[in-house]
PDB file of C-alpha atoms in Angstrom:
ATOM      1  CA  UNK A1440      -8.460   6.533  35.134  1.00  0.00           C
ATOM      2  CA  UNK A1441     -10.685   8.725  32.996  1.00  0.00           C
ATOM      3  CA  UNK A1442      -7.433  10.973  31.799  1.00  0.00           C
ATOM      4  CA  UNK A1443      -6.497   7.959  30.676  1.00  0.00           C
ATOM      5  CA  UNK A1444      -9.107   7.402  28.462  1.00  0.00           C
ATOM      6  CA  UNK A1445      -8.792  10.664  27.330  1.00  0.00           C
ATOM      7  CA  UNK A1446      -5.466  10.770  26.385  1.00  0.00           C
ATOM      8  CA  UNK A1447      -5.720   7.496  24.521  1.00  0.00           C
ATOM      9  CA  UNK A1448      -9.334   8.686  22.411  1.00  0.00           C
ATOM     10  CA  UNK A1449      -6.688  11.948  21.915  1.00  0.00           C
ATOM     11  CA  UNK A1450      -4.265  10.214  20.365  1.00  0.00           C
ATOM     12  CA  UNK A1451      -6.183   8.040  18.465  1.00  0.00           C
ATOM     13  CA  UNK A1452      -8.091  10.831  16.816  1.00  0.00           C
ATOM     14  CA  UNK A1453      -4.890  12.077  15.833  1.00  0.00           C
ATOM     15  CA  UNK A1454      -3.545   9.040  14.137  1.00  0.00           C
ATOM     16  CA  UNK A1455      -7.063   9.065  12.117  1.00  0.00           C
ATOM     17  CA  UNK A1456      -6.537  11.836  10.109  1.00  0.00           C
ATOM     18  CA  UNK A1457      -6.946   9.743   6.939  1.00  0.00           C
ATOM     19  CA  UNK A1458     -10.425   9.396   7.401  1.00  0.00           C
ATOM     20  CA  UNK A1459     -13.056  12.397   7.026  1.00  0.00           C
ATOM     21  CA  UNK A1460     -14.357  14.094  10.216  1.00  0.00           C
ATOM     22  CA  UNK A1461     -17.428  11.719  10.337  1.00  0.00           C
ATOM     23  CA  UNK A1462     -15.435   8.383   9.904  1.00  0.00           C
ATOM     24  CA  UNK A1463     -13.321  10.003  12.684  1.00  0.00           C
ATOM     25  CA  UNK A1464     -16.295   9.917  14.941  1.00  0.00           C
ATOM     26  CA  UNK A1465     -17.515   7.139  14.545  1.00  0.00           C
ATOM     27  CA  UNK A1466     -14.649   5.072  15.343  1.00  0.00           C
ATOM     28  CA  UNK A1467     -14.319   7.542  18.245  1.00  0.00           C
ATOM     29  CA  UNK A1468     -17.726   7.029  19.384  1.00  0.00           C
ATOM     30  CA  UNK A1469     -17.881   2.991  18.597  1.00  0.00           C
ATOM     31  CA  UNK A1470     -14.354   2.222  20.488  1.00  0.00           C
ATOM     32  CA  UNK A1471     -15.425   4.660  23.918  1.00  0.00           C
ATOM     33  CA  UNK A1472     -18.720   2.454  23.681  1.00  0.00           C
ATOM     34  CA  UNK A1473     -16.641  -0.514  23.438  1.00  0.00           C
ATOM     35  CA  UNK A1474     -14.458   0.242  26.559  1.00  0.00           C
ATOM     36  CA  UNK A1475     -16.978   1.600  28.919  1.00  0.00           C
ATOM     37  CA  UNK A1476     -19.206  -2.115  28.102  1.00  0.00           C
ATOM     38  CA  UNK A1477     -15.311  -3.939  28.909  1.00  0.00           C
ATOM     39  CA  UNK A1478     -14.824  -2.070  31.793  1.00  0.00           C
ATOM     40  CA  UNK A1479     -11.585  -0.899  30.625  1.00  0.00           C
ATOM     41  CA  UNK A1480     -10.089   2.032  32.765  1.00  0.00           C
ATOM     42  CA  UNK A1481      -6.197   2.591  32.570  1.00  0.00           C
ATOM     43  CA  UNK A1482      -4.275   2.721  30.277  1.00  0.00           C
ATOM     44  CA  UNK A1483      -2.324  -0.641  30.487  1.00  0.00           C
ATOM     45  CA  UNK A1484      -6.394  -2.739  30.443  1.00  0.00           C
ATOM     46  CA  UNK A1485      -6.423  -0.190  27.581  1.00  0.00           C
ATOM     47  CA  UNK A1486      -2.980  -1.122  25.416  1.00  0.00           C
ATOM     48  CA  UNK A1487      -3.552  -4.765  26.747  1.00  0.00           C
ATOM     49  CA  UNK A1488      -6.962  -5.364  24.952  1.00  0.00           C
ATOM     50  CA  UNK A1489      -6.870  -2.729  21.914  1.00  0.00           C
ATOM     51  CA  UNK A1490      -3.607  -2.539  21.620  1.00  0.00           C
ATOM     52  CA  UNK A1491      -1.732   1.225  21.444  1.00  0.00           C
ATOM     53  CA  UNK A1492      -3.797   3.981  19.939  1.00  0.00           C
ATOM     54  CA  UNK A1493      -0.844   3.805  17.252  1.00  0.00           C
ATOM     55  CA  UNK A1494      -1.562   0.216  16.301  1.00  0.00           C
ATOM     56  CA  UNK A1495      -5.248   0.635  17.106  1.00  0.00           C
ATOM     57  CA  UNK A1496      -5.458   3.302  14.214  1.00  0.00           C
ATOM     58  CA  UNK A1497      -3.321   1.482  11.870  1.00  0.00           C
ATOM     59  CA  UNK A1498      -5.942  -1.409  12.057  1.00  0.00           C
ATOM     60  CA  UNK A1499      -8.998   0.936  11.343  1.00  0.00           C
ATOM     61  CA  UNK A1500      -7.047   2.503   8.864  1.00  0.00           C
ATOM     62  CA  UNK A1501      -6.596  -1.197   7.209  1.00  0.00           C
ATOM     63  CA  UNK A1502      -9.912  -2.098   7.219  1.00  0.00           C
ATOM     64  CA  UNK A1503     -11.094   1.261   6.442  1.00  0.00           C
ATOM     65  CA  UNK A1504      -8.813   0.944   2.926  1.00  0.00           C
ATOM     66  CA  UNK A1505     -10.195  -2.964   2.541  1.00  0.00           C
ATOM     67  CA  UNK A1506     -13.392  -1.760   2.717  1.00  0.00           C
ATOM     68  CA  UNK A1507     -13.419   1.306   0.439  1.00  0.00           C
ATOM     69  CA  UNK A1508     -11.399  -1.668  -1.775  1.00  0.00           C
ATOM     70  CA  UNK A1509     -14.423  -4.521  -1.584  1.00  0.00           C
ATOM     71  CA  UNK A1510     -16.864  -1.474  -2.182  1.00  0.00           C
ATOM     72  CA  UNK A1511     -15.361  -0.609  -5.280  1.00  0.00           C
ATOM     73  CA  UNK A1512     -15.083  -4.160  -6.622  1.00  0.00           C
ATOM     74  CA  UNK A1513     -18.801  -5.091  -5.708  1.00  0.00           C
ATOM     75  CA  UNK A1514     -19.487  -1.958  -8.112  1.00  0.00           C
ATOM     76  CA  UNK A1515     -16.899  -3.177 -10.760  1.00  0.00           C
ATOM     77  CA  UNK A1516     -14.762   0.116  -9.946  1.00  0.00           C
ATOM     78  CA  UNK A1517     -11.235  -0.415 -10.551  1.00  0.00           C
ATOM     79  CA  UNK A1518      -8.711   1.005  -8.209  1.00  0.00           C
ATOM     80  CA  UNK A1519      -6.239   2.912  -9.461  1.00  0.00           C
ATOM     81  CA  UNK A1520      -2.448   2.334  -9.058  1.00  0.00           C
ATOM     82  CA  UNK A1521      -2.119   5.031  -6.652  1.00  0.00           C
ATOM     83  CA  UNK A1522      -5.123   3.435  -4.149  1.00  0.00           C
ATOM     84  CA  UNK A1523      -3.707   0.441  -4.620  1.00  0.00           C
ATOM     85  CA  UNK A1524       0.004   1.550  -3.699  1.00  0.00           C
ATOM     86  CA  UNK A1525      -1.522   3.135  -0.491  1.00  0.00           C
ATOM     87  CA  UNK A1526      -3.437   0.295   0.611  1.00  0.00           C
ATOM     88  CA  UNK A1527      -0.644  -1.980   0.205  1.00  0.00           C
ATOM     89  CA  UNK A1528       1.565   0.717   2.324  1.00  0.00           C
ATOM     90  CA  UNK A1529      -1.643   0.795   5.125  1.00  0.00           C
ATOM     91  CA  UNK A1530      -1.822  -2.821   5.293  1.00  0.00           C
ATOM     92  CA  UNK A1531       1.902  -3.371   5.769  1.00  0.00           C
ATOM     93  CA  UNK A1532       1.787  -1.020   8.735  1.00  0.00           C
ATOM     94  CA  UNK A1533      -1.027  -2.504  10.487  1.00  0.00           C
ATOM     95  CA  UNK A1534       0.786  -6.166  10.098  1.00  0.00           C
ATOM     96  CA  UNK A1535       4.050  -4.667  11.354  1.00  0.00           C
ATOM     97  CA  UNK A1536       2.197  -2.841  14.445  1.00  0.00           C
ATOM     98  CA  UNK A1537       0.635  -6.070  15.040  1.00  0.00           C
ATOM     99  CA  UNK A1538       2.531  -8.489  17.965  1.00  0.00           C
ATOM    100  CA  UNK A1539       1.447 -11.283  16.010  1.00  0.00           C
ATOM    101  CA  UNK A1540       3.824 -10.561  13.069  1.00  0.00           C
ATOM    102  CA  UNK A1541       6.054 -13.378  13.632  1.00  0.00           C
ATOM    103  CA  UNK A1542       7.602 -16.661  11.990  1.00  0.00           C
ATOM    104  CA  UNK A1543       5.131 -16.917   9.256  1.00  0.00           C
ATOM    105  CA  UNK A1544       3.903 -13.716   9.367  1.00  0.00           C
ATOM    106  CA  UNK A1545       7.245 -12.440   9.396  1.00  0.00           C
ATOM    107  CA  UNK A1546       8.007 -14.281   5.973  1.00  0.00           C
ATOM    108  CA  UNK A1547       5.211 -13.198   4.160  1.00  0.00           C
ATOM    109  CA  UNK A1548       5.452  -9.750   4.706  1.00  0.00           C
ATOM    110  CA  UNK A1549       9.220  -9.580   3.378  1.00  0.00           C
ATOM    111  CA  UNK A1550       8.052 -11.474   0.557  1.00  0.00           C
ATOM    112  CA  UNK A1551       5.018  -8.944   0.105  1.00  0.00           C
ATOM    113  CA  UNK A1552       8.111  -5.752  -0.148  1.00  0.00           C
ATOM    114  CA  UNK A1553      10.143  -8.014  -2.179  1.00  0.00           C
ATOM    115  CA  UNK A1554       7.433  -8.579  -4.767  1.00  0.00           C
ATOM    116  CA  UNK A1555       6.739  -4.789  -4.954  1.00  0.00           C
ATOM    117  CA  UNK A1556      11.279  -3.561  -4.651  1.00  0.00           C
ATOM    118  CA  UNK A1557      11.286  -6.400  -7.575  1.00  0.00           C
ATOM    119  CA  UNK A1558       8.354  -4.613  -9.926  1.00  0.00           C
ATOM    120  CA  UNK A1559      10.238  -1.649  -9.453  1.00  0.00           C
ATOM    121  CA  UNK A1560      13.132  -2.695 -10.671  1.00  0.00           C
ATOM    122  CA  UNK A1561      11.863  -4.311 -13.304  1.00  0.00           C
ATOM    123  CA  UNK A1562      10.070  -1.446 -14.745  1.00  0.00           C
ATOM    124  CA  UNK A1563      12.769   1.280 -14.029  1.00  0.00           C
ATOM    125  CA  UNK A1564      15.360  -1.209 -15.726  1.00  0.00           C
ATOM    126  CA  UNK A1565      13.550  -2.029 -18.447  1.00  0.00           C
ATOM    127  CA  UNK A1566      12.829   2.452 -19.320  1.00  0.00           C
ATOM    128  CA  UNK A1567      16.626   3.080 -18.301  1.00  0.00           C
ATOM    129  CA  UNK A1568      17.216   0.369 -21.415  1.00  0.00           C
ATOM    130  CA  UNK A1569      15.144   1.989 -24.056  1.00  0.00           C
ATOM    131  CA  UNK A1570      15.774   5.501 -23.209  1.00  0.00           C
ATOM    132  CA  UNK A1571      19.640   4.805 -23.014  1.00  0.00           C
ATOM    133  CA  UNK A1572      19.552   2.957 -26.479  1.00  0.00           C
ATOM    134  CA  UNK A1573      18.030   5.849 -28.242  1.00  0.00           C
ATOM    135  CA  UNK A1574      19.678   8.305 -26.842  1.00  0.00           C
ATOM    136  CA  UNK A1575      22.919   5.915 -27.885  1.00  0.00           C
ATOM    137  CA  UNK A1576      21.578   5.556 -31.524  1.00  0.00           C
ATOM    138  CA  UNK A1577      20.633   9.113 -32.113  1.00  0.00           C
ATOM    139  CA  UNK A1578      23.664  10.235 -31.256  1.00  0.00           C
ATOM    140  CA  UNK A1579      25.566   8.261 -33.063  1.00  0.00           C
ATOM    141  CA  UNK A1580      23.493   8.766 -35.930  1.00  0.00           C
ATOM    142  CA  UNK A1581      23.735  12.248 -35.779  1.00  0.00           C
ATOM    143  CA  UNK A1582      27.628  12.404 -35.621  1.00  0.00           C
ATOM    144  CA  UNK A1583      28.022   9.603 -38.222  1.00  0.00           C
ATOM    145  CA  UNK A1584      25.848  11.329 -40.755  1.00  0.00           C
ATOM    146  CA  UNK A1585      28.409  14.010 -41.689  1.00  0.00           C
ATOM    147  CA  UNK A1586      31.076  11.659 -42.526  1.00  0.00           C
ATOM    148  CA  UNK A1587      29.638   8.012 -42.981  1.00  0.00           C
ATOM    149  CA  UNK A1588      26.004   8.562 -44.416  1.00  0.00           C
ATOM    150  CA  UNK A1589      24.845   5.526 -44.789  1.00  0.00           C
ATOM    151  CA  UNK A1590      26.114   4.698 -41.295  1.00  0.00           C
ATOM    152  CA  UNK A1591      24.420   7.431 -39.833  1.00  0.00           C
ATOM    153  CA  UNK A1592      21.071   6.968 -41.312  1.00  0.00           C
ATOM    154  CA  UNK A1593      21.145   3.333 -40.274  1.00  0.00           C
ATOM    155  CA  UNK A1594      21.556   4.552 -36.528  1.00  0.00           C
ATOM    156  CA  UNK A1595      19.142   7.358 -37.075  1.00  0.00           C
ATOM    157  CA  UNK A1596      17.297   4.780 -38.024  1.00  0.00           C
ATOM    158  CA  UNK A1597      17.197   2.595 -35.246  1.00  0.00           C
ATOM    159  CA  UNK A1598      17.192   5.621 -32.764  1.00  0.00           C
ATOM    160  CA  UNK A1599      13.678   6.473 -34.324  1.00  0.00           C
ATOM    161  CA  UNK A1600      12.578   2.841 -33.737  1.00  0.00           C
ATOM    162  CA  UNK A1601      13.930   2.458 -30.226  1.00  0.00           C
ATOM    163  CA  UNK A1602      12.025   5.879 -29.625  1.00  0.00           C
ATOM    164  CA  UNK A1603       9.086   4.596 -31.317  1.00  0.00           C
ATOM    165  CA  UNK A1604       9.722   1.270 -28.772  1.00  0.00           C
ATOM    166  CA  UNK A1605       9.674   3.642 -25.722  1.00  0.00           C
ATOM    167  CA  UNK A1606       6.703   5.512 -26.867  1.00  0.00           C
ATOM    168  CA  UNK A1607       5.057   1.740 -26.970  1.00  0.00           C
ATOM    169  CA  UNK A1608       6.577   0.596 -23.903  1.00  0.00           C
ATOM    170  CA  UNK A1609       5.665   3.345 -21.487  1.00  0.00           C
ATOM    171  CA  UNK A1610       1.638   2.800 -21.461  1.00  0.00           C
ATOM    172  CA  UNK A1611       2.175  -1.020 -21.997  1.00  0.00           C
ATOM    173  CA  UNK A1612       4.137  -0.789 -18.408  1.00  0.00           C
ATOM    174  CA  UNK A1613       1.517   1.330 -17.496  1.00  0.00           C
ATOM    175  CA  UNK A1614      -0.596  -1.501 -17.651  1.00  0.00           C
ATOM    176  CA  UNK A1615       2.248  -4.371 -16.345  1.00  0.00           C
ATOM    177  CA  UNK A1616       2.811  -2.218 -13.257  1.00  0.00           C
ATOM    178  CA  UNK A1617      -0.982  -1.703 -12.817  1.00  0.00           C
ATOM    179  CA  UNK A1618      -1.741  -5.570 -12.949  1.00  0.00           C
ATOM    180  CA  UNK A1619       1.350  -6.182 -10.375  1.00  0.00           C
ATOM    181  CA  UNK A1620       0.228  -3.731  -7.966  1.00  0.00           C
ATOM    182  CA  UNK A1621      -3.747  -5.327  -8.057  1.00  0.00           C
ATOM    183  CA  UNK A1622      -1.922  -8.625  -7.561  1.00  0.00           C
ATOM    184  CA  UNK A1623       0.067  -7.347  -4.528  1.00  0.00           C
ATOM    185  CA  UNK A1624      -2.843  -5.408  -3.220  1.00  0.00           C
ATOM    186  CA  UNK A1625      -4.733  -8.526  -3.297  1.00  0.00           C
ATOM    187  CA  UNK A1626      -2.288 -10.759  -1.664  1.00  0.00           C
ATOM    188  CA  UNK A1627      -2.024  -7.727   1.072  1.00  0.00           C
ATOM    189  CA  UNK A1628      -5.716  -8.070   1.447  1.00  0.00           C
ATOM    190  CA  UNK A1629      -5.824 -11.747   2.102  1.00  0.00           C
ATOM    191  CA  UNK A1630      -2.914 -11.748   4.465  1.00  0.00           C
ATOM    192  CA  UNK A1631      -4.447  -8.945   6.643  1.00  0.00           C
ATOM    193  CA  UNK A1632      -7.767 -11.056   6.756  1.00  0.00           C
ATOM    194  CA  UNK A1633      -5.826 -13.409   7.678  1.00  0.00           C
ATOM    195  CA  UNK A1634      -4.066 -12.259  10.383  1.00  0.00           C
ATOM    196  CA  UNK A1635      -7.261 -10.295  11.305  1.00  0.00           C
ATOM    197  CA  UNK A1636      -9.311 -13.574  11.768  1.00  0.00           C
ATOM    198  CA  UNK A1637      -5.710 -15.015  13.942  1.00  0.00           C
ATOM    199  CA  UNK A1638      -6.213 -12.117  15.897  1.00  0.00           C
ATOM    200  CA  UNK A1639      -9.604 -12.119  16.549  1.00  0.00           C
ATOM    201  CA  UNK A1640      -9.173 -15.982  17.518  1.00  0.00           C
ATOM    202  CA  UNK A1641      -6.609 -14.980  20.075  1.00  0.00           C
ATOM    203  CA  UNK A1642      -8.384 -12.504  21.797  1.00  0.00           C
ATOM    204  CA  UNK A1643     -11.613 -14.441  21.957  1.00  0.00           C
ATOM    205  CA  UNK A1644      -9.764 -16.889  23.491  1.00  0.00           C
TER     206      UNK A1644
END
Protein backbone atom coordinates (compact mmCIF):
# COMPACT_ATOMS: atom_id res chain seq x y z
CA UNK A 1 0.00 0.00 0.00
CA UNK A 2 2.61 2.53 1.05
CA UNK A 3 5.00 1.50 -2.16
CA UNK A 4 2.26 2.52 -3.78
CA UNK A 5 2.20 5.81 -2.67
CA UNK A 6 5.62 6.01 -3.22
CA UNK A 7 5.86 5.12 -6.56
CA UNK A 8 3.03 7.41 -7.55
CA UNK A 9 4.68 10.80 -5.37
CA UNK A 10 7.93 9.30 -7.61
CA UNK A 11 6.50 9.70 -10.63
CA UNK A 12 4.78 12.67 -10.10
CA UNK A 13 7.88 14.51 -9.03
CA UNK A 14 9.25 13.51 -12.17
CA UNK A 15 6.59 14.81 -14.44
CA UNK A 16 7.08 18.29 -12.40
CA UNK A 17 10.19 19.21 -13.61
CA UNK A 18 8.78 22.48 -15.01
CA UNK A 19 8.40 23.90 -11.80
CA UNK A 20 11.46 25.00 -9.45
CA UNK A 21 12.51 22.65 -6.60
CA UNK A 22 10.21 24.52 -4.09
CA UNK A 23 6.99 24.49 -6.32
CA UNK A 24 7.99 20.78 -6.63
CA UNK A 25 7.50 20.39 -2.95
CA UNK A 26 4.88 21.84 -2.33
CA UNK A 27 2.64 20.10 -4.59
CA UNK A 28 4.48 17.03 -3.22
CA UNK A 29 3.80 17.88 0.24
CA UNK A 30 0.01 19.36 -0.37
CA UNK A 31 -1.19 16.12 -2.54
CA UNK A 32 0.53 13.32 0.30
CA UNK A 33 -1.53 15.58 2.83
CA UNK A 34 -4.42 15.28 0.66
CA UNK A 35 -4.34 11.41 0.38
CA UNK A 36 -3.44 10.43 3.85
CA UNK A 37 -6.88 12.92 5.05
CA UNK A 38 -8.89 10.61 1.92
CA UNK A 39 -7.65 7.59 3.09
CA UNK A 40 -6.32 6.73 -0.18
CA UNK A 41 -3.91 3.64 -0.16
CA UNK A 42 -3.38 1.74 -3.57
CA UNK A 43 -2.83 2.69 -6.36
CA UNK A 44 -6.20 2.14 -8.23
CA UNK A 45 -8.17 4.61 -4.92
CA UNK A 46 -5.10 6.58 -6.09
CA UNK A 47 -5.64 6.85 -10.22
CA UNK A 48 -9.46 6.67 -9.38
CA UNK A 49 -9.63 10.01 -7.38
CA UNK A 50 -6.44 12.05 -8.73
CA UNK A 51 -6.25 10.63 -11.68
CA UNK A 52 -2.56 9.15 -13.06
CA UNK A 53 0.47 10.96 -11.78
CA UNK A 54 0.79 11.77 -15.68
CA UNK A 55 -2.52 13.59 -15.85
CA UNK A 56 -2.21 14.69 -12.23
CA UNK A 57 0.98 16.75 -13.25
CA UNK A 58 -0.36 17.99 -16.41
CA UNK A 59 -3.19 19.67 -14.31
CA UNK A 60 -0.70 21.39 -11.82
CA UNK A 61 1.30 22.22 -14.60
CA UNK A 62 -2.00 24.06 -16.13
CA UNK A 63 -2.83 25.88 -13.34
CA UNK A 64 0.64 26.53 -12.41
CA UNK A 65 1.00 28.41 -16.15
CA UNK A 66 -2.73 30.14 -15.48
CA UNK A 67 -1.54 31.38 -12.53
CA UNK A 68 1.93 32.76 -13.37
CA UNK A 69 -0.58 34.15 -16.47
CA UNK A 70 -3.36 36.03 -14.01
CA UNK A 71 -0.21 37.21 -11.93
CA UNK A 72 1.23 38.92 -14.69
CA UNK A 73 -1.98 40.56 -15.91
CA UNK A 74 -3.02 41.82 -12.32
CA UNK A 75 0.55 43.63 -12.65
CA UNK A 76 -0.16 44.79 -16.31
CA UNK A 77 2.87 42.43 -17.46
CA UNK A 78 2.41 41.26 -20.86
CA UNK A 79 3.29 37.75 -21.75
CA UNK A 80 5.37 37.22 -24.34
CA UNK A 81 4.66 35.08 -27.47
CA UNK A 82 6.81 32.39 -26.33
CA UNK A 83 4.79 32.08 -22.63
CA UNK A 84 1.93 32.31 -24.35
CA UNK A 85 2.77 29.46 -27.00
CA UNK A 86 3.71 27.23 -23.95
CA UNK A 87 0.74 27.78 -22.00
CA UNK A 88 -1.46 27.13 -24.81
CA UNK A 89 0.72 23.74 -25.43
CA UNK A 90 0.29 22.97 -21.27
CA UNK A 91 -3.28 23.57 -21.34
CA UNK A 92 -3.98 21.40 -24.37
CA UNK A 93 -2.27 18.52 -22.60
CA UNK A 94 -4.03 18.73 -19.43
CA UNK A 95 -7.57 18.81 -21.51
CA UNK A 96 -6.40 15.83 -23.57
CA UNK A 97 -5.21 13.82 -20.28
CA UNK A 98 -8.46 14.69 -18.92
CA UNK A 99 -11.45 11.71 -19.32
CA UNK A 100 -13.78 14.41 -19.59
CA UNK A 101 -12.52 15.57 -23.04
CA UNK A 102 -15.43 14.48 -24.93
CA UNK A 103 -18.34 15.69 -27.37
CA UNK A 104 -18.00 19.29 -26.61
CA UNK A 105 -14.87 19.23 -25.22
CA UNK A 106 -13.68 17.29 -27.98
CA UNK A 107 -14.81 20.14 -30.50
CA UNK A 108 -13.34 22.88 -28.89
CA UNK A 109 -10.07 21.67 -28.52
CA UNK A 110 -9.70 20.87 -32.42
CA UNK A 111 -10.97 24.18 -32.98
CA UNK A 112 -8.35 25.63 -30.36
CA UNK A 113 -5.23 23.71 -32.88
CA UNK A 114 -7.07 24.81 -35.84
CA UNK A 115 -7.06 28.46 -34.83
CA UNK A 116 -3.29 28.28 -33.99
CA UNK A 117 -2.23 25.52 -37.66
CA UNK A 118 -4.42 28.50 -39.36
CA UNK A 119 -2.15 31.64 -37.84
CA UNK A 120 0.63 29.75 -38.97
CA UNK A 121 -0.20 29.52 -42.17
CA UNK A 122 -1.24 32.67 -42.52
CA UNK A 123 1.89 34.27 -41.43
CA UNK A 124 4.37 31.81 -43.17
CA UNK A 125 2.23 32.40 -46.47
CA UNK A 126 2.00 35.76 -46.33
CA UNK A 127 6.58 36.04 -45.75
CA UNK A 128 6.93 33.16 -48.47
CA UNK A 129 4.89 35.98 -50.76
CA UNK A 130 7.04 38.96 -50.14
CA UNK A 131 10.30 37.29 -49.95
CA UNK A 132 9.51 35.31 -53.26
CA UNK A 133 8.40 38.62 -55.06
CA UNK A 134 11.61 40.35 -54.37
CA UNK A 135 13.71 37.89 -54.89
CA UNK A 136 11.52 37.57 -58.41
CA UNK A 137 11.93 41.39 -59.09
CA UNK A 138 15.54 41.72 -58.25
CA UNK A 139 16.42 39.26 -60.35
CA UNK A 140 14.82 40.19 -63.06
CA UNK A 141 15.92 43.57 -62.65
CA UNK A 142 19.30 42.68 -62.48
CA UNK A 143 19.36 40.56 -65.75
CA UNK A 144 17.13 43.07 -67.62
CA UNK A 145 19.36 45.99 -66.85
CA UNK A 146 22.13 45.01 -69.29
CA UNK A 147 19.95 44.80 -72.22
CA UNK A 148 16.50 46.57 -71.52
CA UNK A 149 17.38 49.51 -69.04
CA UNK A 150 14.50 50.96 -68.49
CA UNK A 151 12.97 47.52 -67.92
CA UNK A 152 15.38 46.64 -65.50
CA UNK A 153 15.28 49.66 -63.38
CA UNK A 154 11.51 49.40 -63.24
CA UNK A 155 11.95 45.81 -61.64
CA UNK A 156 14.84 46.98 -59.58
CA UNK A 157 12.54 49.18 -58.68
CA UNK A 158 9.84 47.28 -57.40
CA UNK A 159 12.31 44.63 -55.91
CA UNK A 160 13.52 47.56 -53.57
CA UNK A 161 9.86 48.28 -52.64
CA UNK A 162 8.76 44.70 -52.10
CA UNK A 163 12.02 44.53 -49.86
CA UNK A 164 11.15 47.67 -48.27
CA UNK A 165 7.37 45.81 -47.85
CA UNK A 166 9.08 42.82 -46.09
CA UNK A 167 11.19 44.95 -43.93
CA UNK A 168 7.55 46.55 -42.89
CA UNK A 169 5.78 43.40 -42.78
CA UNK A 170 8.01 41.32 -40.55
CA UNK A 171 7.54 43.42 -37.11
CA UNK A 172 3.89 44.30 -38.17
CA UNK A 173 3.37 40.23 -38.07
CA UNK A 174 5.30 40.40 -35.17
CA UNK A 175 2.59 42.10 -33.66
CA UNK A 176 -0.52 40.09 -35.72
CA UNK A 177 0.96 36.81 -34.49
CA UNK A 178 1.43 38.25 -30.95
CA UNK A 179 -2.32 39.45 -30.70
CA UNK A 180 -3.48 35.83 -32.14
CA UNK A 181 -1.55 33.91 -29.77
CA UNK A 182 -3.03 36.28 -26.52
CA UNK A 183 -6.39 35.54 -28.13
CA UNK A 184 -5.78 31.74 -28.24
CA UNK A 185 -4.09 31.75 -24.91
CA UNK A 186 -7.10 33.33 -23.58
CA UNK A 187 -9.65 31.13 -25.08
CA UNK A 188 -7.24 28.13 -23.69
CA UNK A 189 -7.59 29.74 -20.34
CA UNK A 190 -11.32 29.90 -20.24
CA UNK A 191 -11.84 26.44 -21.59
CA UNK A 192 -9.51 24.87 -18.94
CA UNK A 193 -11.54 26.82 -16.20
CA UNK A 194 -14.07 25.50 -17.62
CA UNK A 195 -13.51 22.12 -17.70
CA UNK A 196 -11.72 22.59 -14.31
CA UNK A 197 -14.99 23.82 -12.60
CA UNK A 198 -16.90 20.44 -14.76
CA UNK A 199 -14.44 18.51 -13.10
CA UNK A 200 -14.52 19.67 -9.85
CA UNK A 201 -18.51 19.33 -10.08
CA UNK A 202 -18.08 15.70 -10.94
CA UNK A 203 -15.97 14.69 -8.33
CA UNK A 204 -17.85 16.53 -5.63
CA UNK A 205 -20.58 14.75 -6.68
Amino acid sequence: MEEDKKVYFVELERYLSPLTAEETNDVIDFYSEYVEDAGLQTKTELENKLGTAKQLSRKILADHSIKIDEDQRHHNIKRSPRSNSKMIWIIILAIISAPMTLGIGGILLILLMSMILTAIIIVVAMLLTLVILTAVCLYTGLLMLFTEFTVGIFYLGCGIAALGGLMIAMPLLYWVCSAILQVVANFARYLYQRFSRKRQGRSEA
